[in-house]
Coordinates of C-alpha atoms in Angstrom, one line a residue:
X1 CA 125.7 6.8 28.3
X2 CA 129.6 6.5 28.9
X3 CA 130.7 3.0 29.8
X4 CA 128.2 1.2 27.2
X5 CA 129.0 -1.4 24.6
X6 CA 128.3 -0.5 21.4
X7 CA 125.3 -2.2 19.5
X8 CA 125.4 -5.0 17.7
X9 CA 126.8 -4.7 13.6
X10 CA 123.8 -6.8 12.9
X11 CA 120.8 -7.6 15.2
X12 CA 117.9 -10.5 14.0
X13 CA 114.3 -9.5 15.4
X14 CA 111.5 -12.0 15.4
X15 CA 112.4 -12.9 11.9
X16 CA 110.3 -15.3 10.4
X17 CA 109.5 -16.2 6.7
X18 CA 107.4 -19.1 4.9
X19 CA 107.2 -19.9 1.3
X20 CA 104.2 -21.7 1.4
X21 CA 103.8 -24.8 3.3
X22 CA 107.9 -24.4 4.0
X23 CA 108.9 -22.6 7.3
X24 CA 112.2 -21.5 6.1
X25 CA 112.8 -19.2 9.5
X26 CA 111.0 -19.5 12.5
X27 CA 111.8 -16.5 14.8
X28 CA 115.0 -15.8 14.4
X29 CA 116.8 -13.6 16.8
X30 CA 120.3 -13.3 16.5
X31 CA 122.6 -10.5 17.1
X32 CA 126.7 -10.2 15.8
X33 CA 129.2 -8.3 17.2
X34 CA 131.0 -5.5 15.0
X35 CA 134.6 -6.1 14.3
X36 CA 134.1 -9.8 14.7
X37 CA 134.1 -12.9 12.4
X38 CA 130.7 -14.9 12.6
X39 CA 130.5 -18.2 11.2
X40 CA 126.7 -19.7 10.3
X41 CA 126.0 -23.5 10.0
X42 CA 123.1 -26.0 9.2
X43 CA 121.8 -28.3 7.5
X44 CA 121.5 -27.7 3.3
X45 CA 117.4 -26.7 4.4
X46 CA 118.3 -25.0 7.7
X47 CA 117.3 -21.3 6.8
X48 CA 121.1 -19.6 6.1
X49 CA 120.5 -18.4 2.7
X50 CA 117.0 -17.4 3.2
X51 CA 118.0 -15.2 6.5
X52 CA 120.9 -13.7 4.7
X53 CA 118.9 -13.2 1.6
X54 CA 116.4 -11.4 3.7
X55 CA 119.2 -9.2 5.3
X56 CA 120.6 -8.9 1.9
X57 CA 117.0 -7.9 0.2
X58 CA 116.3 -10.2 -1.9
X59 CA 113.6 -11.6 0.1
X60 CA 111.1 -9.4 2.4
X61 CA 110.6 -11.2 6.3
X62 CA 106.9 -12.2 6.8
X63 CA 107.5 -10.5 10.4
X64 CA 110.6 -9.5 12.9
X65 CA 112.9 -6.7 12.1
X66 CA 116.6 -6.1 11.0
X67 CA 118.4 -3.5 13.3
X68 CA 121.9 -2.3 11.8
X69 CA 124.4 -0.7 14.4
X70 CA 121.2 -0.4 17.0
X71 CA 118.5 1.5 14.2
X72 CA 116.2 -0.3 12.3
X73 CA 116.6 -1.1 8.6
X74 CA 114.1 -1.0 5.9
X75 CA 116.0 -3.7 3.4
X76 CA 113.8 -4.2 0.3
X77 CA 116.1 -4.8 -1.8
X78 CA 120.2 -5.3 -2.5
X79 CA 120.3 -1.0 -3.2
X80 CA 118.8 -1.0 0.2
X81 CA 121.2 -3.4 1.2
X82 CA 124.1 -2.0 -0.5
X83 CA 123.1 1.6 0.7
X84 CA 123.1 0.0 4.7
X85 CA 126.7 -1.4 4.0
X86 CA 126.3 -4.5 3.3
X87 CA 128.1 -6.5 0.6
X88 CA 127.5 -9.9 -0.7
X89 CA 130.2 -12.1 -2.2
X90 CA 127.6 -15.2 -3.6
X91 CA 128.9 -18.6 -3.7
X92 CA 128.3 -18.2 -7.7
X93 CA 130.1 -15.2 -8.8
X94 CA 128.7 -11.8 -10.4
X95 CA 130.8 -10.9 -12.7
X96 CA 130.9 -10.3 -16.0
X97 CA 133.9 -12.4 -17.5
X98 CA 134.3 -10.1 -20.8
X99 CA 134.8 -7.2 -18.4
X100 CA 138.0 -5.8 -17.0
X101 CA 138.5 -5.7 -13.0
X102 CA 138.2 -2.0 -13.0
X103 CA 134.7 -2.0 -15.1
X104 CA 133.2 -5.1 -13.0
X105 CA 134.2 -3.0 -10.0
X106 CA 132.8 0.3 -11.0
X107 CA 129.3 -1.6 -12.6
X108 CA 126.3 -0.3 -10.9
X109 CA 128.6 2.2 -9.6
X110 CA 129.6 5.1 -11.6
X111 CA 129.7 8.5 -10.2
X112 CA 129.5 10.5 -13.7
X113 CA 128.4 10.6 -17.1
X114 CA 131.6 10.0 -18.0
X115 CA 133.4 7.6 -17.2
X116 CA 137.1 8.9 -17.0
X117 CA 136.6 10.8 -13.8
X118 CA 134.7 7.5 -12.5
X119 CA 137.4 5.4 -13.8
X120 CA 140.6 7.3 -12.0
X121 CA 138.9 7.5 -8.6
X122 CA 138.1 4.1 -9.1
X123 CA 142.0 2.7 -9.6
X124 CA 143.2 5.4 -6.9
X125 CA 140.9 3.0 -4.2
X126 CA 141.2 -0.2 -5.7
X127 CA 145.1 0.7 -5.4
X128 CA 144.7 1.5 -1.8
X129 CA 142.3 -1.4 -1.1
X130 CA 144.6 -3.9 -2.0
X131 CA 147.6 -2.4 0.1
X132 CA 145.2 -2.7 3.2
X133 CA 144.1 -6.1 2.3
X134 CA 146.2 -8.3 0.8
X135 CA 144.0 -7.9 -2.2
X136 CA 146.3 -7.0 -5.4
X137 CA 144.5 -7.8 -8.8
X138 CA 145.2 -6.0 -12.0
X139 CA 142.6 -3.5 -13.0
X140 CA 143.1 -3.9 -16.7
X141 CA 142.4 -7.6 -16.6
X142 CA 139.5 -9.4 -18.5
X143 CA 137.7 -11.2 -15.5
X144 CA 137.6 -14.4 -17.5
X145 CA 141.3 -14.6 -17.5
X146 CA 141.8 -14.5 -13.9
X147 CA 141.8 -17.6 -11.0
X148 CA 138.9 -18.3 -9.2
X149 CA 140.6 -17.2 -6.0
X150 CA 141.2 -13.8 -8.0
X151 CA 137.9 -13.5 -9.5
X152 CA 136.4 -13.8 -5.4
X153 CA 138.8 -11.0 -4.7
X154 CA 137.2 -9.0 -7.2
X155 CA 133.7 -9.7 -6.0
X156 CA 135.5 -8.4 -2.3
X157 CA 136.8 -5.3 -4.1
X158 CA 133.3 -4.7 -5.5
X159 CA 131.6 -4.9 -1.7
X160 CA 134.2 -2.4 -0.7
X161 CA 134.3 0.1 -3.4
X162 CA 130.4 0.3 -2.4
X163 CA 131.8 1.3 1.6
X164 CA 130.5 -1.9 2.7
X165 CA 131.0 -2.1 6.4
X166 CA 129.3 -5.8 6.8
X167 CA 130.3 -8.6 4.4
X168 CA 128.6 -11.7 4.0
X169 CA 130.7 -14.5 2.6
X170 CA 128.6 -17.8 1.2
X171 CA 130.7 -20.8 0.7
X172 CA 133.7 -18.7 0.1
X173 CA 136.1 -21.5 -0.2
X174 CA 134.1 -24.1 -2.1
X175 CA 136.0 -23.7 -5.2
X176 CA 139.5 -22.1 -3.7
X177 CA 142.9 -24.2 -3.7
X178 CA 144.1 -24.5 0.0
X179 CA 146.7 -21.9 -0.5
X180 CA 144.0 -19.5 -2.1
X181 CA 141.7 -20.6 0.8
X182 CA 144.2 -19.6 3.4
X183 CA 145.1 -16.4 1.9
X184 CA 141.3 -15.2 1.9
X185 CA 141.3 -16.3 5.3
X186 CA 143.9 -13.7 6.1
X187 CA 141.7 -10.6 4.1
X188 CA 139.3 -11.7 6.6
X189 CA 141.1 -11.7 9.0
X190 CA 142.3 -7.9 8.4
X191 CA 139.0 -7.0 7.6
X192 CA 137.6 -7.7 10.9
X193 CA 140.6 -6.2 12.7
X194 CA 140.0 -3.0 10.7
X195 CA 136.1 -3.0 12.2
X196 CA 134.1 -4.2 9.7
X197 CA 132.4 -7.4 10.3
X198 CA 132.1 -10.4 8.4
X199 CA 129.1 -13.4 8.3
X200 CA 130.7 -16.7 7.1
X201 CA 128.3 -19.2 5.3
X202 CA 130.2 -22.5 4.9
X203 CA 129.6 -26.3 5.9
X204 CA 133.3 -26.8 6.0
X205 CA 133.4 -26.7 10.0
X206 CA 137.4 -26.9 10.4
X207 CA 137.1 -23.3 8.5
X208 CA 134.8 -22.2 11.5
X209 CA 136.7 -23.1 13.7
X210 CA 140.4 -21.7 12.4
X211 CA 138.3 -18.6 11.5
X212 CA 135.6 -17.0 13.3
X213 CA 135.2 -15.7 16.3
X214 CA 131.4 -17.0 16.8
X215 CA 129.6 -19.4 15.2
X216 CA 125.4 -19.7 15.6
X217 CA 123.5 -22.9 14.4
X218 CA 120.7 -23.6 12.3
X219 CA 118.3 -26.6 12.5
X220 CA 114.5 -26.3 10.9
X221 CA 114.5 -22.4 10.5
X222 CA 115.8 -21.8 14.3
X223 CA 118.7 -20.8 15.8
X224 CA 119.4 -23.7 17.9
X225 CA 123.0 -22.1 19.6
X226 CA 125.3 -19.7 19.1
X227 CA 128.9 -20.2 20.5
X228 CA 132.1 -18.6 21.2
X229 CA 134.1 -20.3 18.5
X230 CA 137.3 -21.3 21.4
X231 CA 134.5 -22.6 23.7
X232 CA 133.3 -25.3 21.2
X233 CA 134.0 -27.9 19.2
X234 CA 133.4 -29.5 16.1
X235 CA 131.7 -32.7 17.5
X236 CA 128.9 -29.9 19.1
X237 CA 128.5 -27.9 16.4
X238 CA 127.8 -31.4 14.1
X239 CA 125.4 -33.0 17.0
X240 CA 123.6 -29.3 16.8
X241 CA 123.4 -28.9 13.1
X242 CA 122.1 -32.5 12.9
X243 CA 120.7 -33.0 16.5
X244 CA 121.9 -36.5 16.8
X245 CA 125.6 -37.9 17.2
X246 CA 127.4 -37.4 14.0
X247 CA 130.3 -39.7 12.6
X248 CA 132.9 -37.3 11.4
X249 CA 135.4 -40.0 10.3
X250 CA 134.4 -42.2 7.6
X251 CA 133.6 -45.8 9.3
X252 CA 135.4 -48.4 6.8
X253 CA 137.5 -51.2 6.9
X254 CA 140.4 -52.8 4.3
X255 CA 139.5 -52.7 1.1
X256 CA 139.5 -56.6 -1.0
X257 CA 140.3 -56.0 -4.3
X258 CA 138.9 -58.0 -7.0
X259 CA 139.2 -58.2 -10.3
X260 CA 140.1 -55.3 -13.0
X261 CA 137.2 -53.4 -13.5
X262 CA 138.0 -50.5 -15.3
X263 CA 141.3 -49.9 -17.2
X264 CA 142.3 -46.5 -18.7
X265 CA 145.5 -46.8 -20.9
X266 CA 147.4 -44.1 -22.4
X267 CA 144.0 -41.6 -22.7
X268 CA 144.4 -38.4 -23.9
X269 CA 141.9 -35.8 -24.0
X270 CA 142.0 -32.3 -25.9
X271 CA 140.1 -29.7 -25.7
X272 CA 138.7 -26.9 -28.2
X273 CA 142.0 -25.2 -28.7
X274 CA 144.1 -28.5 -29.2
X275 CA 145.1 -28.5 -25.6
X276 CA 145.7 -31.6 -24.2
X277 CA 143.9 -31.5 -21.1
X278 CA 143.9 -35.4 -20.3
X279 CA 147.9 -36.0 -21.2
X280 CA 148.6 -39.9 -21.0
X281 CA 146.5 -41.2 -18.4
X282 CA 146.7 -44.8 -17.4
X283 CA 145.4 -46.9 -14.6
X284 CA 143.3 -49.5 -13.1
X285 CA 140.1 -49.7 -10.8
X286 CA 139.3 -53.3 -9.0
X287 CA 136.2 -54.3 -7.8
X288 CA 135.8 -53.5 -4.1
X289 CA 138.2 -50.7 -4.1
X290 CA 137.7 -46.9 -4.3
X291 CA 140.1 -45.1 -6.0
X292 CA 140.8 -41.5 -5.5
X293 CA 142.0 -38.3 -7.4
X294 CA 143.6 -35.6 -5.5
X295 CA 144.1 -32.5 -8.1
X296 CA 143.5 -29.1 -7.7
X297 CA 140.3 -28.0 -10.1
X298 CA 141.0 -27.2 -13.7
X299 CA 144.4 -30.1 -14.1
X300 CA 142.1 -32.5 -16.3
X301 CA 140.4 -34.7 -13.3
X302 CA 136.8 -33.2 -14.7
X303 CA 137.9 -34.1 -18.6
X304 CA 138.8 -37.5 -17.4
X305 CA 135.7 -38.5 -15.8
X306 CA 133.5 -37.3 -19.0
X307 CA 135.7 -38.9 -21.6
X308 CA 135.6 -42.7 -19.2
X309 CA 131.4 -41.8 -19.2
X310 CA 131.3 -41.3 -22.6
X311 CA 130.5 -37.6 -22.5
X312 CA 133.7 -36.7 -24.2
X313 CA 135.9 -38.3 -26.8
X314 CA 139.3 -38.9 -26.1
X315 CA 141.8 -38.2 -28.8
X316 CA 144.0 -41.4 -28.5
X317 CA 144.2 -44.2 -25.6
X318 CA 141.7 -47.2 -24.4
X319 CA 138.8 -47.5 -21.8
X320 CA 137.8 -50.9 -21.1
X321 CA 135.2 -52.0 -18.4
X322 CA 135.7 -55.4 -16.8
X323 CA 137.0 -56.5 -20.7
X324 CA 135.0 -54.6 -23.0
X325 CA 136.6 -51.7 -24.9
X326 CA 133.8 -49.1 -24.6
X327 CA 136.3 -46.3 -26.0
X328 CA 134.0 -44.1 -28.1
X329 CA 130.9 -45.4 -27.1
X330 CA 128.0 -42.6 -26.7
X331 CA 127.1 -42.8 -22.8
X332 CA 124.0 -44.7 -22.9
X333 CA 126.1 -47.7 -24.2
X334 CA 128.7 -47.3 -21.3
X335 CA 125.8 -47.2 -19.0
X336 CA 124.0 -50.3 -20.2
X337 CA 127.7 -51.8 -19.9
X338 CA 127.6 -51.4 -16.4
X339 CA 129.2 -47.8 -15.7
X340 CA 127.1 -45.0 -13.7
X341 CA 128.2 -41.8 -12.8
X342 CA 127.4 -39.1 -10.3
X343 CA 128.7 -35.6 -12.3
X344 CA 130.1 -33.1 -10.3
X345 CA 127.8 -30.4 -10.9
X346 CA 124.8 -31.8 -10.4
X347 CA 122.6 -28.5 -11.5
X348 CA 124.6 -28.8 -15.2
X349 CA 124.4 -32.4 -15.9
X350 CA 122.9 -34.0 -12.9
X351 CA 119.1 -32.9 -12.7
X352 CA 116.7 -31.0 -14.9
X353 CA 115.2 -28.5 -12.3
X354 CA 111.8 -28.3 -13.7
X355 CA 111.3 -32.1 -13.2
X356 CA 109.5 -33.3 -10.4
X357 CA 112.6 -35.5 -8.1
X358 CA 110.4 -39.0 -9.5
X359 CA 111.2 -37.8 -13.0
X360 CA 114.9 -37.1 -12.3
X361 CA 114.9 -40.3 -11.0
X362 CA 114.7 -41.6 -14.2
X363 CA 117.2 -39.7 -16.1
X364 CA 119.3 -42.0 -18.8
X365 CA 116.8 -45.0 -17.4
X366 CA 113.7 -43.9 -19.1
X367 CA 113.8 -47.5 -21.5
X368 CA 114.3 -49.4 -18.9
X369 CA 111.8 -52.1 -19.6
X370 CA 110.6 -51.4 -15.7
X371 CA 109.3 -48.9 -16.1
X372 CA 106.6 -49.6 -19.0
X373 CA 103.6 -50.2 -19.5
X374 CA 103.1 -50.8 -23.1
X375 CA 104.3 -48.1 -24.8
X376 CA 103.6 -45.9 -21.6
X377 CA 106.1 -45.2 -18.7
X378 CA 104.1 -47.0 -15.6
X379 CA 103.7 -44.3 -13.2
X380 CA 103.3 -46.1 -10.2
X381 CA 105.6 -48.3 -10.8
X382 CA 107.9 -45.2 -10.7
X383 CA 106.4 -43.4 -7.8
X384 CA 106.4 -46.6 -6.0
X385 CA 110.9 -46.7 -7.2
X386 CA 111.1 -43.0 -5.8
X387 CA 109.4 -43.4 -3.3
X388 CA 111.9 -46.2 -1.3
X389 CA 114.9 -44.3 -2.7
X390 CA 113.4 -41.0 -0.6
X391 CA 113.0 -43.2 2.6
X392 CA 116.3 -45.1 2.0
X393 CA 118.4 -42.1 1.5
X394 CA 116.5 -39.5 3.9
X395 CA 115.8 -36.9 1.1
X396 CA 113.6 -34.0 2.7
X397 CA 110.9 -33.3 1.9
X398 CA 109.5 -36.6 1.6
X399 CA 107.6 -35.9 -1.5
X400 CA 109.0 -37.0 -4.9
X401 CA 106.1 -35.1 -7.0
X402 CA 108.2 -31.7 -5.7
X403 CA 110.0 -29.9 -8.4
X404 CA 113.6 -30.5 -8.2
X405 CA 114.4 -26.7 -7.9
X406 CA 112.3 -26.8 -4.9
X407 CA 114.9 -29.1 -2.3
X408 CA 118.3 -28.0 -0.9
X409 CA 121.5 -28.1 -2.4
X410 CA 122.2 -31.8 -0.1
X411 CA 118.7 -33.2 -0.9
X412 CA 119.7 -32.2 -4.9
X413 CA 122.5 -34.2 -4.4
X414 CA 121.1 -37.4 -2.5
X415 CA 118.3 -37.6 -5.9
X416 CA 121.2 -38.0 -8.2
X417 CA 123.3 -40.3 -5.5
X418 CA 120.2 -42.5 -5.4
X419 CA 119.2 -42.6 -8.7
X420 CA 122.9 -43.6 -9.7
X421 CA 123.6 -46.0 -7.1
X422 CA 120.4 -47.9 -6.9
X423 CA 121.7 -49.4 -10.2
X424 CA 123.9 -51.3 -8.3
X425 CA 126.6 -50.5 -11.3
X426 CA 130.1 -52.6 -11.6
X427 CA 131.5 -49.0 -12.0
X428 CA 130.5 -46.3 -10.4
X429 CA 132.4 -43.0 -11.7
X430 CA 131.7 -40.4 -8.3
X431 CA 132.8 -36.7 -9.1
X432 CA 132.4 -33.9 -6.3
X433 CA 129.9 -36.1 -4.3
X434 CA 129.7 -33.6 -1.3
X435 CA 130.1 -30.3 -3.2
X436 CA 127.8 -28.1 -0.8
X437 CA 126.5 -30.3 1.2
X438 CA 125.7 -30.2 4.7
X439 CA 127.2 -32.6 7.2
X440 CA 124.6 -34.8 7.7
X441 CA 124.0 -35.8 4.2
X442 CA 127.5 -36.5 3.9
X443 CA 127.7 -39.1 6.0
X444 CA 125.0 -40.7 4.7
X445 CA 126.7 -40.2 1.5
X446 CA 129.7 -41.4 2.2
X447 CA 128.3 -44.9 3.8
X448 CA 126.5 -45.3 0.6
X449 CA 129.8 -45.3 -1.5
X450 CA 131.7 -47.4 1.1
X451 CA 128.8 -49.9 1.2
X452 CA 129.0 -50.3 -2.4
X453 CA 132.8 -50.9 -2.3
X454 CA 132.0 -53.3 0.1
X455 CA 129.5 -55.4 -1.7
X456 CA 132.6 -55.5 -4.6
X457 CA 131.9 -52.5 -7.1
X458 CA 134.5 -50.6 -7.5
X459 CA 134.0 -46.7 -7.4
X460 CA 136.1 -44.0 -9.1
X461 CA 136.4 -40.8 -6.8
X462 CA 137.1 -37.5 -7.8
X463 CA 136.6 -34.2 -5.1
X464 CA 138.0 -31.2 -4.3
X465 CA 138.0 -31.7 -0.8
X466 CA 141.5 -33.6 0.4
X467 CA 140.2 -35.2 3.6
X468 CA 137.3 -36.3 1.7
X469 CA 140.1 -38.1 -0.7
X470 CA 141.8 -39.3 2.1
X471 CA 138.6 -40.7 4.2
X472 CA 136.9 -42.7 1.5
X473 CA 140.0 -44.1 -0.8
X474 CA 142.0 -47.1 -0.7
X475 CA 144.1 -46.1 -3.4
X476 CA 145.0 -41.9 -4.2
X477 CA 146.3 -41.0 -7.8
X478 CA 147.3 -37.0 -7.9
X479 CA 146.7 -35.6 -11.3
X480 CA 148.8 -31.9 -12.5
X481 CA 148.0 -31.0 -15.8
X482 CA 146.5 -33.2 -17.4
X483 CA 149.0 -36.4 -16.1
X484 CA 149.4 -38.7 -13.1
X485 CA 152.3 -37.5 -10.6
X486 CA 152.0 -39.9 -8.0
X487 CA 150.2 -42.6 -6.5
X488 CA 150.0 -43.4 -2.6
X489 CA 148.2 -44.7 0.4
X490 CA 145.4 -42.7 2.2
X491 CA 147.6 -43.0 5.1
X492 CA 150.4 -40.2 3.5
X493 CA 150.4 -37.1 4.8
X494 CA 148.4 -33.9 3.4
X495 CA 151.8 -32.2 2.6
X496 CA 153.1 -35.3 0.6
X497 CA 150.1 -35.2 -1.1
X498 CA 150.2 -31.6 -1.7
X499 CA 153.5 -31.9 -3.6
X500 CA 152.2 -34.6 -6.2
X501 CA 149.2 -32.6 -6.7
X502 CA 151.3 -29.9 -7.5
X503 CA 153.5 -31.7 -9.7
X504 CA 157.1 -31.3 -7.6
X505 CA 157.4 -34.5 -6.1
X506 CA 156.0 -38.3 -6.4
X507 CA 156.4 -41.5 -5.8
X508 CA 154.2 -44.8 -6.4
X509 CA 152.6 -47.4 -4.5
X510 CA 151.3 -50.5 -5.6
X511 CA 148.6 -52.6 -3.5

């Protein structure tokens, strides 16, 4: 009938989905406009991933229905997916690194026995691809040799190549610089204002709100709003994702430094090739301070933070903790020196995800005399531990006996924050301690690490995320390969900042 909008690019009917006694979506409807940039928020626990993984096929809806462009859609699987037009670029890459761009691209996808013919069509649209959308990367090189911001602009290509009209984006920017982060934003940008339509997974809501054009909410499987992106703010879409008041800025007041409690002199760390990848490093840490480390991802912050835990060996320099030299110590004796650490990938080095959460609890405090019985581990002595670290921290669900696989990304995270903190360590080394998690656990993270600055422990920060540098520090350090550029106040802005980290400008201030 003339005069009638078009249907929705995506339309959620009745959608709802258990996995056991978990209600992961509880009758979803939802519908997205084509052309238009959709942002999607909650809680780590909310129901995002599952909904998108059943509109993406890797999961089938106990009930409700998937309507694409107005007819219904029988996705079973990614081919249906894929063959529906819908692409997925996953927060975790799927590439294969010893691949070239063109053959990650063409994976999956070849149109002919051989795979010449495949191969020239292939360059001839990837050639025009990237003149439409800002999305130039060689197609002869080896995946592993690219950035990360060029390796997601592969995984974009790939959706494409396949004619994907809808594009769902999951945590896009969790590992992009802000420059890479800001150029994606501009693909999407052009994407949508060429027709196709874009869902945007991220808990970074500044993003949603510099980005999309409407952003629904998620709270216990529901959609609990959905607004026009200029007719909100960040304050509501917090109180909905949470459904309580959130603090955004970090509550804490001036920092009272102590005494020395962890020096670094002259450390220097190499890697396999011989690379010095920790060039040089020297400072100090003082109880009741939290010093931070501003550095884009890959200039030695990570290398620095294993060799101070003992997880690597530094080639030449000095650690000391509060006056003992602990350079070269395995980690168990840094720990029983006084050091914890929360690592920055907490599914690598963190958590074993078979565990149950009570037994990750005990990770690298397993012969800790409280926790025996005889030559036994006292269970309930444990249980009873894990138990008040659940309540204390709000992990969900309240059940330590759970498999650690089985709790969101945030509640992952708060295990290892408890488990580490709980200690009540002199130093506490923190690395990434918000990486993909929701808003509400960050807060409570966050007032964790402030409170133990404030009882006089003195914390060692390390994150990706700048305001997250500039909320909980007293003290920032900028790292470029492998050295220390610059040290300042929290107070300086994001552009001087910006410049240390990238190595052309510096300065130092002293508390």
């Amino acid at each position: 009938m003339t005069g009638t909008s078009p249907p929705p690019a995506i339309q959620f009917v009745g959608i709802d989905k258990r996995f056991g006694a978990v209600h992961a979506n509880r009758d979803v409807d939802l519908a997205i406009e084509a052309g238009t940039i959709h942002g999607l928020v909650g809680e780590n626990g909310a129901g995002k991933s599952t909904l998108m993984s059943i509109l993406y096929g890797f999961y089938a809806a106990d009930r409700g229905e998937i309507l694409i462009h107005g007819r219904r859609a029988d996705i079973r699987s990614p081919a249906d997916a894929i063959h529906a037009g819908i692409g997925m670029v996953h927060q975790q890459f799927m590439l294969v690194e010893t691949m070239s761009v063109l053959e990650n691209v063409l994976l999956g996808a070849e149109d002919a026995f051989r795979l010449a013919p495949s191969e020239t069509r292939a360059r001839a649209v990837l050639e025009r691809l990237a003149a439409d959308y800002e999305l130039a990367v060689d197609p002869d090189a080896i995946v592993a040799d690219l950035s990360v911001g060029e390796q997601q602009r592969v995984e974009i290509l790939k959706t494409l190549y396949r004619g994907a009209e809808i594009l769902i984006l999951d945590e896009p920017t969790a590992v992009l610089t802000p420059a890479e982060a800001t150029h994606l934003f501009r693909i999407l940008d052009r994407l949508a204002n060429e027709g196709k339509t874009v869902l945007l997974i991220t808990h970074k809501l500044k993003e949603i709100m510099a980005i999309t054009d409407r952003v629904a909410v998620m709270r216990a499987g529901e959609i609990v709003a959905d607004f026009a992106t200029r007719e909100t703010t960040i304050e509501r879409l917090a109180e909905a994702m949470v459904g309580r008041r959130v603090l955004l800025e970090v509550d804490k007041g001036p920092s009272v430094p102590g005494a020395v409690e962890l020096a670094v002199e002259d450390l220097v760390v190499t890697d396999r090739r011989g690379v010095r990848v920790v060039d040089g490093v020297g400072f100090e840490v003082r109880a009741g301070e939290i010093v931070g480390i501003a550095g884009v991802a890959g200039n030695g912050q990570s290398e620095l933070i294993e060799a101070i835990a003992g997880i690597r060996a530094p080639t030449r320099g000095r650690i000391v903790l509060h006056g003992i030299d602990v350079t070269g110590l395995d980690p168990a004796e840094i720990r029983e020196a006084g050091l914890a650490h929360i690592p920055e990938d907490r599914h690598r080095m963190g958590l074993v995800l078979d565990f149950t959460a009570e037994e990750n609890m005990l990770l690298g405090h397993q012969d800790d005399p409280a926790w025996a019985r005889g030559l036994l581990l006292d269970g309930a002595a444990i249980h009873t531990a894990a138990a008040t670290a659940f309540s204390d921290f709000d992990i969900r669900p309240n059940d330590p006996g759970l498999r650690a696989a089985l709790f969101s990304g945030g509640n992952q995270q708060k295990i290892v924050v408890a488990r580490e903190v709980a200690r009540s360590p002199r130093v506490l080394l923190v690395g990434q301690p918000t990486r993909g998690v929701d808003i509400g656990a960050i807060e409570a993270i966050h007032e964790r690490l402030i409170a133990l600055r404030d009882r006089g422990h003195a914390l060692l920060l390390v994150s990706a995320e700048l305001d997250e540098i500039r909320s909980l520090s007293d003290r920032i350090l900028a790292m470029c390969q492998g050295r220390i550029t610059g040290e300042c106040r929290p107070d300086a802005s994001e552009a001087e900042i910006g410049l240390m980290m990238a190595g052309a400008a510096g300065r130092e201030v002293r508390s």
